[in-house]
Amino acid sequence: MFFDLTMNNSKKNYLCFITTDAEKEAMEIYEDRIKNNLWPIYHRTNQFRKVLKNVKVVFYLAGNGNSAQHFIGTATIEKIIEKFENLNVNTSKVKFFVKFKDIKKFENFIFIKDIINELDFINIKEKYGLTFQGGVTEVDEKSYKVIMKRDKN
């Protein structure tokens, strides 16, 4: 069902995995998912078909809580775990799970408003929050590099 399309595809794919405040603050949710190295992709997640092995990911916290509206780290998708595998987690509404490799939390989180005009994947800058709805959004290579370069500063 899932394929590694990155090997035969000259165009690199980049994704932004988003979490927002829910039963806990977005940062806590992110930290729990990274600690367990298990990121749920839900049935209604946008772009779920592009969640593939070896795709580079940037993490973004939406919402209003601690570190909200910041890019906070990066990783590479290591593998997709089918929902029916024996995991001790609540899997209702989950389509599949993602495991990562090369997980890196930025030393200095990147506030979206500091770089928004350099991010081509955000079409309507005044309503940038719309871009971060749906759990996963596609990021163009130039924007990904802008974020990575900002982490180095």
Coordinates of N, CA and C in Angstrom, one line a residue:
M1 N 0.8 -1.2 0.0 CA 0.0 0.0 0.0 C 0.9 1.3 0.0
F2 N 2.0 1.3 0.7 CA 2.9 2.4 0.7 C 4.2 2.1 0.0
F3 N 4.6 3.1 -0.8 CA 5.8 2.9 -1.6 C 6.8 4.0 -1.3
D4 N 8.1 3.7 -1.5 CA 9.1 4.7 -1.4 C 9.3 5.3 -2.8
L5 N 8.7 6.4 -3.1 CA 8.7 7.0 -4.4 C 9.9 8.0 -4.5
T6 N 10.6 8.2 -3.5 CA 11.6 9.3 -3.5 C 12.8 8.8 -4.4
M7 N 13.0 7.5 -4.5 CA 14.2 7.1 -5.3 C 14.1 7.4 -6.8
N8 N 12.9 7.3 -7.3 CA 12.7 7.4 -8.8 C 12.1 8.8 -9.1
N9 N 12.1 9.7 -8.1 CA 11.5 11.0 -8.4 C 12.5 12.1 -8.2
S10 N 12.8 12.8 -9.3 CA 13.8 13.8 -9.2 C 13.4 15.0 -8.4
K11 N 12.1 15.3 -8.3 CA 11.6 16.4 -7.5 C 11.6 15.9 -6.0
K12 N 12.3 16.6 -5.2 CA 12.3 16.3 -3.7 C 11.0 16.7 -3.1
N13 N 10.5 15.9 -2.2 CA 9.3 16.3 -1.5 C 9.6 16.7 -0.1
Y14 N 8.9 17.7 0.4 CA 9.1 18.1 1.8 C 7.7 18.3 2.4
L15 N 7.6 18.0 3.7 CA 6.3 18.1 4.3 C 6.5 18.9 5.6
C16 N 5.4 19.5 6.1 CA 5.3 20.1 7.4 C 4.3 19.3 8.2
F17 N 4.7 18.8 9.3 CA 3.8 18.1 10.2 C 3.5 19.1 11.3
I18 N 2.2 19.2 11.5 CA 1.6 20.3 12.4 C 0.9 19.6 13.5
T19 N 1.1 20.2 14.7 CA 0.3 19.9 15.8 C -0.2 21.2 16.5
T20 N -1.3 21.1 17.1 CA -1.9 22.3 17.7 C -2.4 21.9 19.1
D21 N -2.8 23.0 19.8 CA -3.3 22.7 21.2 C -4.6 21.9 21.1
A22 N -4.7 20.9 22.0 CA -5.9 20.0 22.0 C -6.1 19.7 23.5
E23 N -6.0 18.4 23.9 CA -6.2 18.1 25.3 C -5.0 18.5 26.1
K24 N -3.9 18.8 25.4 CA -2.6 19.3 26.0 C -2.1 20.4 25.0
E25 N -1.1 21.2 25.5 CA -0.5 22.2 24.6 C 0.2 21.5 23.5
A26 N 0.3 22.1 22.3 CA 0.9 21.6 21.2 C 2.3 21.0 21.5
M27 N 3.1 21.8 22.2 CA 4.5 21.3 22.6 C 4.5 20.0 23.3
E28 N 3.6 19.8 24.2 CA 3.5 18.5 24.9 C 3.1 17.4 24.0
I29 N 2.2 17.7 23.1 CA 1.8 16.6 22.1 C 3.0 16.3 21.2
Y30 N 3.7 17.3 20.7 CA 4.8 17.1 19.9 C 5.9 16.2 20.7
E31 N 6.2 16.6 21.9 CA 7.2 15.9 22.7 C 6.8 14.5 22.9
D32 N 5.5 14.2 23.2 CA 5.1 12.8 23.4 C 5.3 12.0 22.2
R33 N 4.9 12.6 21.0 CA 5.0 11.9 19.7 C 6.5 11.6 19.4
I34 N 7.3 12.6 19.6 CA 8.8 12.4 19.3 C 9.4 11.4 20.3
K35 N 9.1 11.5 21.6 CA 9.6 10.6 22.6 C 9.3 9.1 22.2
N36 N 8.1 8.9 21.7 CA 7.6 7.5 21.3 C 8.0 7.2 19.9
N37 N 8.4 8.2 19.2 CA 8.7 8.1 17.7 C 7.6 7.4 17.0
L38 N 6.4 8.0 17.2 CA 5.2 7.5 16.7 C 4.2 8.7 16.4
W39 N 4.1 9.1 15.2 CA 3.3 10.2 14.8 C 2.0 9.7 14.1
P40 N 0.9 10.0 14.6 CA -0.4 9.5 14.0 C -0.7 10.3 12.8
I41 N -1.1 9.7 11.7 CA -1.7 10.3 10.6 C -3.2 9.9 10.5
Y42 N -4.1 10.9 10.7 CA -5.5 10.6 10.8 C -6.2 10.5 9.5
H43 N -7.4 9.9 9.5 CA -8.2 9.7 8.3 C -8.4 11.0 7.5
R44 N -8.5 12.1 8.2 CA -8.8 13.4 7.5 C -7.6 14.2 7.3
T45 N -6.4 13.7 7.5 CA -5.2 14.4 7.3 C -5.0 14.8 5.8
N46 N -4.7 16.1 5.6 CA -4.4 16.5 4.2 C -3.0 15.9 3.8
Q47 N -2.9 15.7 2.6 CA -1.6 15.3 2.0 C -1.1 13.9 2.5
F48 N -1.9 13.1 3.1 CA -1.5 11.8 3.6 C -0.8 10.9 2.5
R49 N -1.2 11.1 1.3 CA -0.6 10.3 0.2 C 0.9 10.6 0.0
K50 N 1.3 11.8 0.4 CA 2.7 12.2 0.2 C 3.5 11.9 1.4
V51 N 3.0 11.3 2.4 CA 3.7 10.8 3.6 C 4.4 9.5 3.2
L52 N 5.7 9.6 2.8 CA 6.4 8.5 2.3 C 7.8 8.4 2.9
K53 N 8.3 7.2 2.9 CA 9.7 6.9 3.4 C 10.7 7.9 2.8
N54 N 11.6 8.4 3.6 CA 12.7 9.3 3.2 C 12.3 10.7 2.9
V55 N 11.0 11.1 3.1 CA 10.6 12.5 2.9 C 11.1 13.3 4.1
K56 N 11.7 14.4 3.8 CA 12.1 15.3 4.9 C 10.9 16.1 5.4
V57 N 10.9 16.3 6.8 CA 9.8 16.9 7.5 C 10.3 18.0 8.3
V58 N 9.5 19.1 8.4 CA 9.7 20.1 9.4 C 8.5 20.1 10.3
F59 N 8.7 20.4 11.6 CA 7.6 20.3 12.6 C 7.2 21.8 12.9
Y60 N 5.9 22.0 13.0 CA 5.3 23.3 13.2 C 4.3 23.2 14.3
L61 N 4.4 24.1 15.3 CA 3.4 24.2 16.4 C 2.4 25.3 16.0
A62 N 1.1 24.9 15.9 CA 0.1 25.9 15.7 C -0.6 26.2 17.0
G63 N -1.6 27.0 17.1 CA -2.4 27.2 18.3 C -1.9 28.4 19.0
N64 N -2.1 28.5 20.3 CA -1.8 29.7 21.1 C -0.9 29.4 22.3
G65 N -0.6 28.1 22.5 CA 0.2 27.7 23.7 C 1.7 28.0 23.6
N66 N 2.4 27.4 24.5 CA 3.9 27.6 24.5 C 4.5 27.3 23.2
S67 N 5.3 28.2 22.7 CA 6.0 28.1 21.4 C 5.1 28.0 20.2
A68 N 3.8 28.4 20.3 CA 2.9 28.3 19.2 C 3.4 29.2 18.0
Q69 N 3.1 28.9 16.8 CA 3.4 29.6 15.6 C 4.9 29.6 15.4
H70 N 5.5 28.5 15.7 CA 7.0 28.3 15.5 C 7.3 27.0 14.8
F71 N 8.3 27.0 13.9 CA 8.9 25.8 13.4 C 9.9 25.4 14.5
I72 N 9.8 24.1 14.9 CA 10.6 23.7 16.1 C 11.6 22.5 15.8
G73 N 11.5 22.0 14.6 CA 12.5 20.9 14.4 C 12.3 20.2 13.0
T74 N 13.1 19.2 12.8 CA 13.0 18.5 11.5 C 13.3 17.0 11.7
A75 N 13.0 16.2 10.7 CA 13.3 14.8 10.8 C 13.1 14.3 9.3
T76 N 13.4 13.0 9.2 CA 13.2 12.3 7.9 C 12.3 11.1 8.2
I77 N 11.3 10.8 7.4 CA 10.4 9.7 7.6 C 11.2 8.4 7.4
E78 N 11.3 7.6 8.4 CA 12.0 6.3 8.3 C 11.1 5.2 7.8
K79 N 9.8 5.2 8.3 CA 8.9 4.1 7.9 C 7.5 4.5 8.2
I80 N 6.6 3.8 7.5 CA 5.2 3.9 7.8 C 4.7 2.7 8.5
I81 N 4.0 2.8 9.6 CA 3.5 1.6 10.3 C 2.0 1.5 10.1
E82 N 1.6 0.5 9.6 CA 0.1 0.2 9.3 C -0.6 0.2 10.7
K83 N -1.8 0.7 10.7 CA -2.6 0.9 11.9 C -2.8 -0.5 12.6
F84 N -2.9 -1.5 11.8 CA -3.3 -2.8 12.5 C -2.1 -3.5 13.2
E85 N -0.9 -3.0 13.0 CA 0.2 -3.5 13.8 C -0.1 -3.3 15.3
N86 N 0.4 -4.2 16.1 CA 0.1 -4.2 17.5 C 0.9 -3.1 18.2
L87 N 0.2 -2.0 18.4 CA 0.7 -0.8 19.1 C -0.2 -0.6 20.3
N88 N 0.4 -0.2 21.4 CA -0.3 0.0 22.6 C -0.8 1.5 22.7
V89 N -1.5 1.9 21.7 CA -2.0 3.3 21.6 C -3.4 3.3 21.0
N90 N -4.2 4.3 21.3 CA -5.5 4.4 20.8 C -5.4 4.7 19.3
T91 N -6.0 3.8 18.5 CA -5.9 4.0 17.1 C -7.2 4.4 16.4
S92 N -8.2 4.8 17.2 CA -9.4 5.2 16.5 C -9.2 6.4 15.7
K93 N -9.7 6.5 14.5 CA -9.5 7.6 13.6 C -8.1 7.7 13.0
V94 N -7.2 6.8 13.3 CA -5.8 6.9 12.8 C -5.7 6.0 11.5
K95 N -5.2 6.6 10.5 CA -5.0 5.9 9.2 C -3.7 5.1 9.3
F96 N -2.6 5.7 9.7 CA -1.4 5.0 9.9 C -0.5 5.8 10.8
F97 N 0.7 5.3 11.2 CA 1.7 6.0 12.0 C 3.0 6.2 11.2
V98 N 3.7 7.2 11.6 CA 5.0 7.5 11.0 C 6.1 7.4 12.1
K99 N 7.2 6.7 11.7 CA 8.4 6.7 12.5 C 9.4 7.5 11.8
F100 N 10.3 8.2 12.6 CA 11.3 9.1 12.0 C 12.7 8.7 12.3
K101 N 13.6 9.2 11.5 CA 15.1 9.1 11.8 C 15.6 10.5 11.7
D102 N 16.8 10.7 12.1 CA 17.4 12.1 12.1 C 16.6 13.2 12.7
I103 N 16.0 12.9 13.8 CA 15.1 13.8 14.5 C 16.0 14.9 15.1
K104 N 15.7 16.2 14.8 CA 16.4 17.3 15.4 C 15.5 18.4 15.9
K105 N 15.6 18.7 17.1 CA 14.8 19.9 17.6 C 15.7 21.1 17.5
F106 N 15.2 22.2 17.0 CA 15.9 23.4 16.8 C 16.4 24.0 18.1
E107 N 17.6 24.5 18.2 CA 18.0 25.2 19.4 C 17.2 26.5 19.6
N108 N 17.0 27.2 18.5 CA 16.1 28.4 18.6 C 14.9 28.2 17.7
F109 N 13.8 28.1 18.2 CA 12.6 27.9 17.4 C 12.4 29.1 16.5
I110 N 11.8 28.9 15.3 CA 11.7 29.9 14.3 C 10.2 30.4 14.2
F111 N 10.1 31.7 14.6 CA 8.7 32.3 14.6 C 8.3 32.5 13.2
I112 N 7.1 32.0 12.8 CA 6.7 32.1 11.4 C 6.7 33.5 10.9
K113 N 6.3 34.5 11.7 CA 6.1 35.8 11.2 C 7.5 36.4 10.8
D114 N 8.6 35.9 11.4 CA 9.9 36.4 11.0 C 10.3 36.0 9.6
I115 N 9.7 34.9 9.1 CA 10.2 34.5 7.7 C 9.0 34.3 6.8
I116 N 7.8 34.7 7.2 CA 6.6 34.3 6.3 C 6.7 34.8 4.9
N117 N 7.3 36.0 4.7 CA 7.4 36.5 3.3 C 8.4 35.7 2.4
E118 N 9.2 34.9 3.1 CA 10.2 34.0 2.3 C 9.6 32.6 2.0
L119 N 8.4 32.3 2.6 CA 7.9 31.0 2.5 C 6.8 30.9 1.3
D120 N 7.2 30.3 0.2 CA 6.4 30.3 -1.0 C 5.2 29.3 -0.8
F121 N 5.2 28.4 0.1 CA 4.1 27.4 0.3 C 2.9 28.1 1.0
I122 N 3.1 29.2 1.5 CA 2.0 30.0 2.2 C 1.5 31.0 1.2
N123 N 0.3 30.7 0.6 CA -0.2 31.6 -0.4 C -0.8 32.9 0.1
I124 N -1.5 32.8 1.1 CA -2.2 34.0 1.7 C -1.5 34.4 3.0
K125 N -0.5 35.3 2.9 CA 0.3 35.6 4.1 C -0.5 36.1 5.2
E126 N -1.6 36.9 5.0 CA -2.4 37.5 6.1 C -3.2 36.4 6.8
K127 N -3.4 35.3 6.1 CA -4.2 34.2 6.7 C -3.4 32.9 6.7
Y128 N -2.1 33.1 7.1 CA -1.2 31.9 7.1 C -1.7 30.7 7.9
G129 N -2.5 30.9 8.9 CA -3.0 29.8 9.7 C -3.7 28.8 8.9
L130 N -4.4 29.2 7.8 CA -5.1 28.3 7.0 C -4.2 27.2 6.4
T131 N -2.9 27.6 6.1 CA -2.0 26.7 5.5 C -1.7 25.5 6.5
F132 N -1.8 25.8 7.8 CA -1.4 24.8 8.8 C -2.6 24.0 9.3
Q133 N -3.7 24.0 8.6 CA -4.8 23.1 9.0 C -4.7 21.8 8.3
G134 N -5.1 20.8 9.0 CA -5.2 19.5 8.4 C -4.0 18.5 8.7
G135 N -3.1 18.9 9.6 CA -2.1 18.0 10.1 C -0.9 17.9 9.3
V136 N -0.9 17.9 8.0 CA 0.3 17.8 7.2 C 0.1 18.8 6.0
T137 N 1.1 19.5 5.6 CA 1.0 20.4 4.4 C 2.3 20.2 3.7
E138 N 2.2 20.3 2.4 CA 3.4 20.2 1.5 C 4.2 21.5 1.6
V139 N 5.5 21.4 1.5 CA 6.4 22.5 1.6 C 7.3 22.4 0.3
D140 N 7.5 23.6 -0.3 CA 8.4 23.6 -1.5 C 9.9 23.6 -1.0
E141 N 10.8 23.2 -1.9 CA 12.2 23.0 -1.5 C 12.8 24.4 -1.1
K142 N 12.5 25.5 -1.8 CA 13.0 26.8 -1.4 C 12.6 27.1 0.1
S143 N 11.4 27.0 0.4 CA 10.9 27.3 1.7 C 11.5 26.4 2.8
Y144 N 11.7 25.1 2.5 CA 12.3 24.2 3.4 C 13.7 24.7 3.7
K145 N 14.4 25.1 2.6 CA 15.8 25.6 2.8 C 15.9 26.9 3.6
V146 N 14.9 27.7 3.4 CA 14.8 29.0 4.2 C 14.7 28.6 5.7
I147 N 13.9 27.7 6.0 CA 13.7 27.3 7.4 C 15.0 26.6 8.0
M148 N 15.6 25.8 7.2 CA 16.8 25.1 7.6 C 18.0 26.1 7.8
K149 N 18.0 27.1 6.9 CA 19.1 28.1 7.0 C 18.9 29.0 8.3
R150 N 17.6 29.3 8.6 CA 17.3 30.1 9.8 C 17.7 29.3 11.0
D151 N 17.6 28.0 11.0 CA 18.0 27.2 12.2 C 19.5 27.3 12.4
K152 N 20.2 27.5 11.4 CA 21.7 27.6 11.5 C 22.1 28.9 12.2
N153 N 21.3 29.9 12.1 CA 21.6 31.3 12.6 C 21.5 31.3 14.1

